[in-house]
PDB file of C-alpha atoms in Angstrom:
ATOM      1  CA  MET A   1      21.850 -12.992   7.035  1.00 91.00           C
ATOM      2  CA  ILE A   2      20.499 -16.474   7.870  1.00 93.00           C
ATOM      3  CA  ILE A   3      19.030 -19.163   5.706  1.00 93.00           C
ATOM      4  CA  ALA A   4      15.290 -19.437   6.348  1.00 95.00           C
ATOM      5  CA  ALA A   5      14.015 -22.808   7.065  1.00 94.00           C
ATOM      6  CA  PRO A   6      10.363 -24.063   7.672  1.00 96.00           C
ATOM      7  CA  SER A   7      11.181 -23.514  11.451  1.00 96.00           C
ATOM      8  CA  HIS A   8      11.475 -19.781  10.820  1.00 96.00           C
ATOM      9  CA  ALA A   9       7.810 -19.595   9.261  1.00 97.00           C
ATOM     10  CA  GLU A  10       6.578 -17.434  12.432  1.00 97.00           C
ATOM     11  CA  ILE A  11       9.393 -14.853  11.892  1.00 96.00           C
ATOM     12  CA  VAL A  12       8.807 -14.487   8.182  1.00 96.00           C
ATOM     13  CA  ALA A  13       5.090 -14.192   8.679  1.00 97.00           C
ATOM     14  CA  ALA A  14       5.616 -11.520  11.204  1.00 96.00           C
ATOM     15  CA  ILE A  15       7.933  -9.395   9.208  1.00 97.00           C
ATOM     16  CA  HIS A  16       5.315  -9.933   6.104  1.00 96.00           C
ATOM     17  CA  ARG A  17       2.426  -8.886   8.350  1.00 95.00           C
ATOM     18  CA  ALA A  18       4.330  -5.700   9.508  1.00 96.00           C
ATOM     19  CA  ALA A  19       5.408  -4.693   6.071  1.00 93.00           C
ATOM     20  CA  MET A  20       2.200  -5.589   4.056  1.00 89.00           C
ATOM     21  CA  PRO A  21      -0.711  -6.038   6.866  1.00 87.00           C
ATOM     22  CA  GLU A  22      -3.391  -6.227   4.024  1.00 80.00           C
ATOM     23  CA  THR A  23      -1.981  -9.003   2.167  1.00 83.00           C
ATOM     24  CA  ALA A  24       0.189 -10.966   4.576  1.00 87.00           C
ATOM     25  CA  TRP A  25       0.267 -14.712   4.489  1.00 93.00           C
ATOM     26  CA  THR A  26      -0.007 -17.003   7.358  1.00 95.00           C
ATOM     27  CA  ALA A  27       2.843 -18.858   9.062  1.00 96.00           C
ATOM     28  CA  ASP A  28       1.245 -22.042   7.756  1.00 96.00           C
ATOM     29  CA  ILE A  29       1.686 -20.791   4.014  1.00 96.00           C
ATOM     30  CA  TRP A  30       5.206 -19.539   4.840  1.00 96.00           C
ATOM     31  CA  ARG A  31       6.073 -23.023   6.278  1.00 97.00           C
ATOM     32  CA  ARG A  32       4.945 -24.702   3.045  1.00 96.00           C
ATOM     33  CA  LEU A  33       6.904 -22.142   0.975  1.00 96.00           C
ATOM     34  CA  LEU A  34      10.098 -22.406   2.865  1.00 96.00           C
ATOM     35  CA  ALA A  35      10.074 -26.276   2.773  1.00 96.00           C
ATOM     36  CA  ALA A  36       9.767 -26.355  -0.974  1.00 94.00           C
ATOM     37  CA  PRO A  37      12.777 -27.885  -2.608  1.00 92.00           C
ATOM     38  CA  ASP A  38      13.338 -25.040  -4.969  1.00 90.00           C
ATOM     39  CA  ALA A  39      13.129 -22.405  -2.306  1.00 92.00           C
ATOM     40  CA  HIS A  40      16.028 -19.919  -1.657  1.00 92.00           C
ATOM     41  CA  ALA A  41      15.065 -17.778   1.375  1.00 95.00           C
ATOM     42  CA  ARG A  42      17.117 -15.474   3.495  1.00 96.00           C
ATOM     43  CA  ILE A  43      16.292 -13.398   6.704  1.00 97.00           C
ATOM     44  CA  VAL A  44      18.326 -10.340   7.694  1.00 96.00           C
ATOM     45  CA  MET A  45      18.959  -9.809  11.248  1.00 95.00           C
ATOM     46  CA  ASP A  46      19.745  -6.519  13.123  1.00 93.00           C
ATOM     47  CA  GLU A  47      21.620  -8.054  16.167  1.00 92.00           C
ATOM     48  CA  ASP A  48      18.813 -10.353  17.392  1.00 92.00           C
ATOM     49  CA  THR A  49      15.906  -8.740  15.594  1.00 94.00           C
ATOM     50  CA  PRO A  50      14.770 -10.279  12.326  1.00 96.00           C
ATOM     51  CA  VAL A  51      14.237  -7.193   9.988  1.00 96.00           C
ATOM     52  CA  GLY A  52      13.747  -8.393   6.489  1.00 96.00           C
ATOM     53  CA  PHE A  53      13.436 -11.436   4.265  1.00 97.00           C
ATOM     54  CA  LEU A  54      13.430 -12.671   0.558  1.00 97.00           C
ATOM     55  CA  HIS A  55      11.908 -15.883  -0.644  1.00 96.00           C
ATOM     56  CA  MET A  56      12.793 -16.932  -4.095  1.00 95.00           C
ATOM     57  CA  ARG A  57      12.364 -20.115  -6.121  1.00 94.00           C
ATOM     58  CA  ARG A  58      14.042 -21.634  -9.238  1.00 89.00           C
ATOM     59  CA  ALA A  59      12.473 -23.610 -11.993  1.00 86.00           C
ATOM     60  CA  GLY A  60      13.297 -24.278 -15.719  1.00 85.00           C
ATOM     61  CA  GLY A  61      16.253 -21.992 -15.954  1.00 87.00           C
ATOM     62  CA  GLU A  62      14.596 -19.050 -14.191  1.00 90.00           C
ATOM     63  CA  ALA A  63      14.150 -17.581 -10.869  1.00 93.00           C
ATOM     64  CA  GLU A  64      11.319 -15.670  -9.214  1.00 94.00           C
ATOM     65  CA  VAL A  65      11.375 -13.611  -6.275  1.00 95.00           C
ATOM     66  CA  VAL A  66       8.164 -14.549  -4.587  1.00 94.00           C
ATOM     67  CA  MET A  67       8.506 -12.017  -1.773  1.00 95.00           C
ATOM     68  CA  ILE A  68      10.752  -9.567  -0.286  1.00 95.00           C
ATOM     69  CA  ALA A  69       9.776  -7.526   2.611  1.00 95.00           C
ATOM     70  CA  THR A  70      11.428  -5.140   5.030  1.00 95.00           C
ATOM     71  CA  HIS A  71       9.963  -4.300   8.552  1.00 96.00           C
ATOM     72  CA  PRO A  72       8.731  -0.726   8.370  1.00 94.00           C
ATOM     73  CA  LEU A  73      10.930   0.284  11.289  1.00 93.00           C
ATOM     74  CA  ALA A  74      14.122  -0.984   9.284  1.00 94.00           C
ATOM     75  CA  GLN A  75      13.348   0.283   5.817  1.00 91.00           C
ATOM     76  CA  ARG A  76      15.765   2.478   4.073  1.00 91.00           C
ATOM     77  CA  ARG A  77      18.804   0.938   5.519  1.00 92.00           C
ATOM     78  CA  GLY A  78      19.857  -1.309   2.589  1.00 92.00           C
ATOM     79  CA  ILE A  79      18.169  -4.383   3.757  1.00 94.00           C
ATOM     80  CA  ALA A  80      16.344  -4.951   0.428  1.00 94.00           C
ATOM     81  CA  THR A  81      19.488  -4.377  -1.571  1.00 94.00           C
ATOM     82  CA  ALA A  82      21.543  -6.939   0.547  1.00 93.00           C
ATOM     83  CA  LEU A  83      18.829  -9.471   0.069  1.00 94.00           C
ATOM     84  CA  LEU A  84      18.815  -8.851  -3.754  1.00 92.00           C
ATOM     85  CA  ASN A  85      22.401  -9.145  -3.829  1.00 91.00           C
ATOM     86  CA  ASP A  86      22.353 -12.514  -2.042  1.00 90.00           C
ATOM     87  CA  ALA A  87      19.550 -13.648  -4.371  1.00 90.00           C
ATOM     88  CA  CYS A  88      21.642 -12.806  -7.416  1.00 87.00           C
ATOM     89  CA  ALA A  89      24.782 -14.512  -6.198  1.00 86.00           C
ATOM     90  CA  ALA A  90      22.631 -17.854  -6.128  1.00 85.00           C
ATOM     91  CA  LEU A  91      21.362 -17.419  -9.727  1.00 85.00           C
ATOM     92  CA  ASP A  92      24.098 -18.970 -11.986  1.00 80.00           C
ATOM     93  CA  GLY A  93      23.247 -16.694 -14.823  1.00 82.00           C
ATOM     94  CA  ASP A  94      19.364 -17.384 -14.810  1.00 86.00           C
ATOM     95  CA  PRO A  95      17.098 -14.510 -15.383  1.00 91.00           C
ATOM     96  CA  LEU A  96      15.271 -13.267 -12.465  1.00 93.00           C
ATOM     97  CA  PHE A  97      11.552 -12.297 -12.353  1.00 95.00           C
ATOM     98  CA  LEU A  98       9.383 -10.568  -9.812  1.00 94.00           C
ATOM     99  CA  GLU A  99       6.128  -8.551  -9.534  1.00 94.00           C
ATOM    100  CA  VAL A 100       5.690  -5.077  -7.909  1.00 94.00           C
ATOM    101  CA  ALA A 101       2.714  -2.881  -7.431  1.00 90.00           C
ATOM    102  CA  ALA A 102       2.729  -0.268 -10.045  1.00 90.00           C
ATOM    103  CA  ASP A 103       2.526   2.529  -7.369  1.00 89.00           C
ATOM    104  CA  ASN A 104       5.341   1.281  -5.217  1.00 88.00           C
ATOM    105  CA  HIS A 105       7.805   3.682  -6.188  1.00 91.00           C
ATOM    106  CA  ALA A 106      10.404   2.982  -3.781  1.00 90.00           C
ATOM    107  CA  ALA A 107      10.602  -0.708  -4.748  1.00 91.00           C
ATOM    108  CA  ARG A 108      10.596   0.235  -8.390  1.00 93.00           C
ATOM    109  CA  ALA A 109      13.491   2.498  -8.037  1.00 92.00           C
ATOM    110  CA  LEU A 110      15.290  -0.294  -6.234  1.00 92.00           C
ATOM    111  CA  TYR A 111      14.676  -2.746  -8.875  1.00 93.00           C
ATOM    112  CA  ALA A 112      15.606  -0.413 -11.646  1.00 93.00           C
ATOM    113  CA  GLY A 113      18.857   0.282  -9.845  1.00 91.00           C
ATOM    114  CA  PHE A 114      19.654  -3.539 -10.245  1.00 91.00           C
ATOM    115  CA  GLY A 115      18.612  -3.286 -13.931  1.00 91.00           C
ATOM    116  CA  PHE A 116      15.173  -4.881 -13.797  1.00 94.00           C
ATOM    117  CA  GLU A 117      13.008  -4.133 -16.866  1.00 93.00           C
ATOM    118  CA  ALA A 118       9.279  -4.298 -17.299  1.00 93.00           C
ATOM    119  CA  VAL A 119       8.148  -7.296 -19.252  1.00 94.00           C
ATOM    120  CA  GLY A 120       4.589  -7.347 -18.452  1.00 92.00           C
ATOM    121  CA  HIS A 121       1.659  -5.872 -16.686  1.00 93.00           C
ATOM    122  CA  ARG A 122      -1.201  -7.379 -14.774  1.00 93.00           C
ATOM    123  CA  HIS A 123      -4.354  -5.285 -14.415  1.00 91.00           C
ATOM    124  CA  GLY A 124      -5.865  -5.209 -10.846  1.00 86.00           C
ATOM    125  CA  TYR A 125      -3.572  -7.934  -9.636  1.00 87.00           C
ATOM    126  CA  TYR A 126      -3.167  -6.744  -5.943  1.00 82.00           C
ATOM    127  CA  ARG A 127      -5.938  -6.125  -3.383  1.00 77.00           C
ATOM    128  CA  THR A 128      -5.657  -3.030  -1.557  1.00 75.00           C
ATOM    129  CA  PRO A 129      -7.875  -1.285   1.064  1.00 74.00           C
ATOM    130  CA  SER A 130      -8.940   1.216  -1.757  1.00 78.00           C
ATOM    131  CA  GLY A 131      -9.765  -1.421  -4.388  1.00 81.00           C
ATOM    132  CA  ARG A 132      -7.263  -3.079  -6.775  1.00 86.00           C
ATOM    133  CA  GLN A 133      -3.790  -2.233  -7.971  1.00 85.00           C
ATOM    134  CA  ASP A 134      -1.900  -3.055 -11.077  1.00 87.00           C
ATOM    135  CA  ALA A 135       1.331  -5.210 -10.942  1.00 92.00           C
ATOM    136  CA  LEU A 136       4.249  -4.859 -13.216  1.00 94.00           C
ATOM    137  CA  ILE A 137       6.314  -7.916 -14.058  1.00 95.00           C
ATOM    138  CA  LEU A 138       9.949  -7.302 -14.011  1.00 95.00           C
ATOM    139  CA  ARG A 139      12.994  -9.170 -15.366  1.00 95.00           C
ATOM    140  CA  LEU A 140      16.527  -8.905 -14.686  1.00 93.00           C
ATOM    141  CA  ALA A 141      18.880 -10.551 -17.166  1.00 86.00           C
ATOM    142  CA  THR A 142      21.959 -11.933 -15.361  1.00 75.00           C
ATOM    143  CA  GLY A 143      25.104 -13.670 -16.316  1.00 61.00           C
ATOM    144  CA  ALA A 144      26.385 -13.534 -19.897  1.00 43.00           C
ATOM    145  CA  SER A 145      22.861 -11.971 -20.968  1.00 42.00           C
ATOM    146  CA  ALA A 146      23.124  -9.149 -18.456  1.00 44.00           C
ATOM    147  CA  THR A 147      23.852  -5.567 -19.764  1.00 43.00           C
ATOM    148  CA  GLY A 148      26.161  -4.560 -16.890  1.00 43.00           C
ATOM    149  CA  ARG A 149      23.751  -1.561 -15.972  1.00 40.00           C
ATOM    150  CA  HIS A 150      22.927  -3.109 -12.489  1.00 43.00           C
ATOM    151  CA  GLU A 151      26.588  -3.725 -11.584  1.00 46.00           C
ATOM    152  CA  LEU A 152      27.323  -0.099 -12.169  1.00 38.00           C
ATOM    153  CA  LEU A 153      24.364   0.939  -9.938  1.00 44.00           C
ATOM    154  CA  GLY A 154      25.345  -1.180  -6.931  1.00 50.00           C
ATOM    155  CA  GLY A 155      23.602  -4.507  -7.573  1.00 53.00           C
ATOM    156  CA  GLN A 156      25.908  -7.619  -7.780  1.00 53.00           C
ATOM    157  CA  CYS A 157      23.755  -9.603 -10.578  1.00 58.00           C
TER     158      CYS A 157
END
């Protein structure tokens, strides 16, 4: 796993485009996000090939996963789990939030395994080829406020 910097914007954009072609952000957007002082971003490599990334930001005693993506050819190999474990190691007990498409059952199962719980709903939040998709807002309590459930299921938070 490598620390993602603004110089990795093209790599991050390429993974994002492969994983989510309808909604992928440009390298210019990623360059700005990776340059932010509150950014925590990692790229997972499979030998010399980048296969996944996570971008998180922290503010006001909270953290948010802005984006996590795995290249479609590398999915189901534990890459997202490794990225979330890395993010959890950086939290210092802060709660972690993220949004997920309501119909993304694989991602929701991953997040449930870490102990994320739904705390909100955004109607029609995501654009899809067939229209709009709802988003669920999930929260993971970490540190002293954590339930311990995610530790039992494989997460390190």
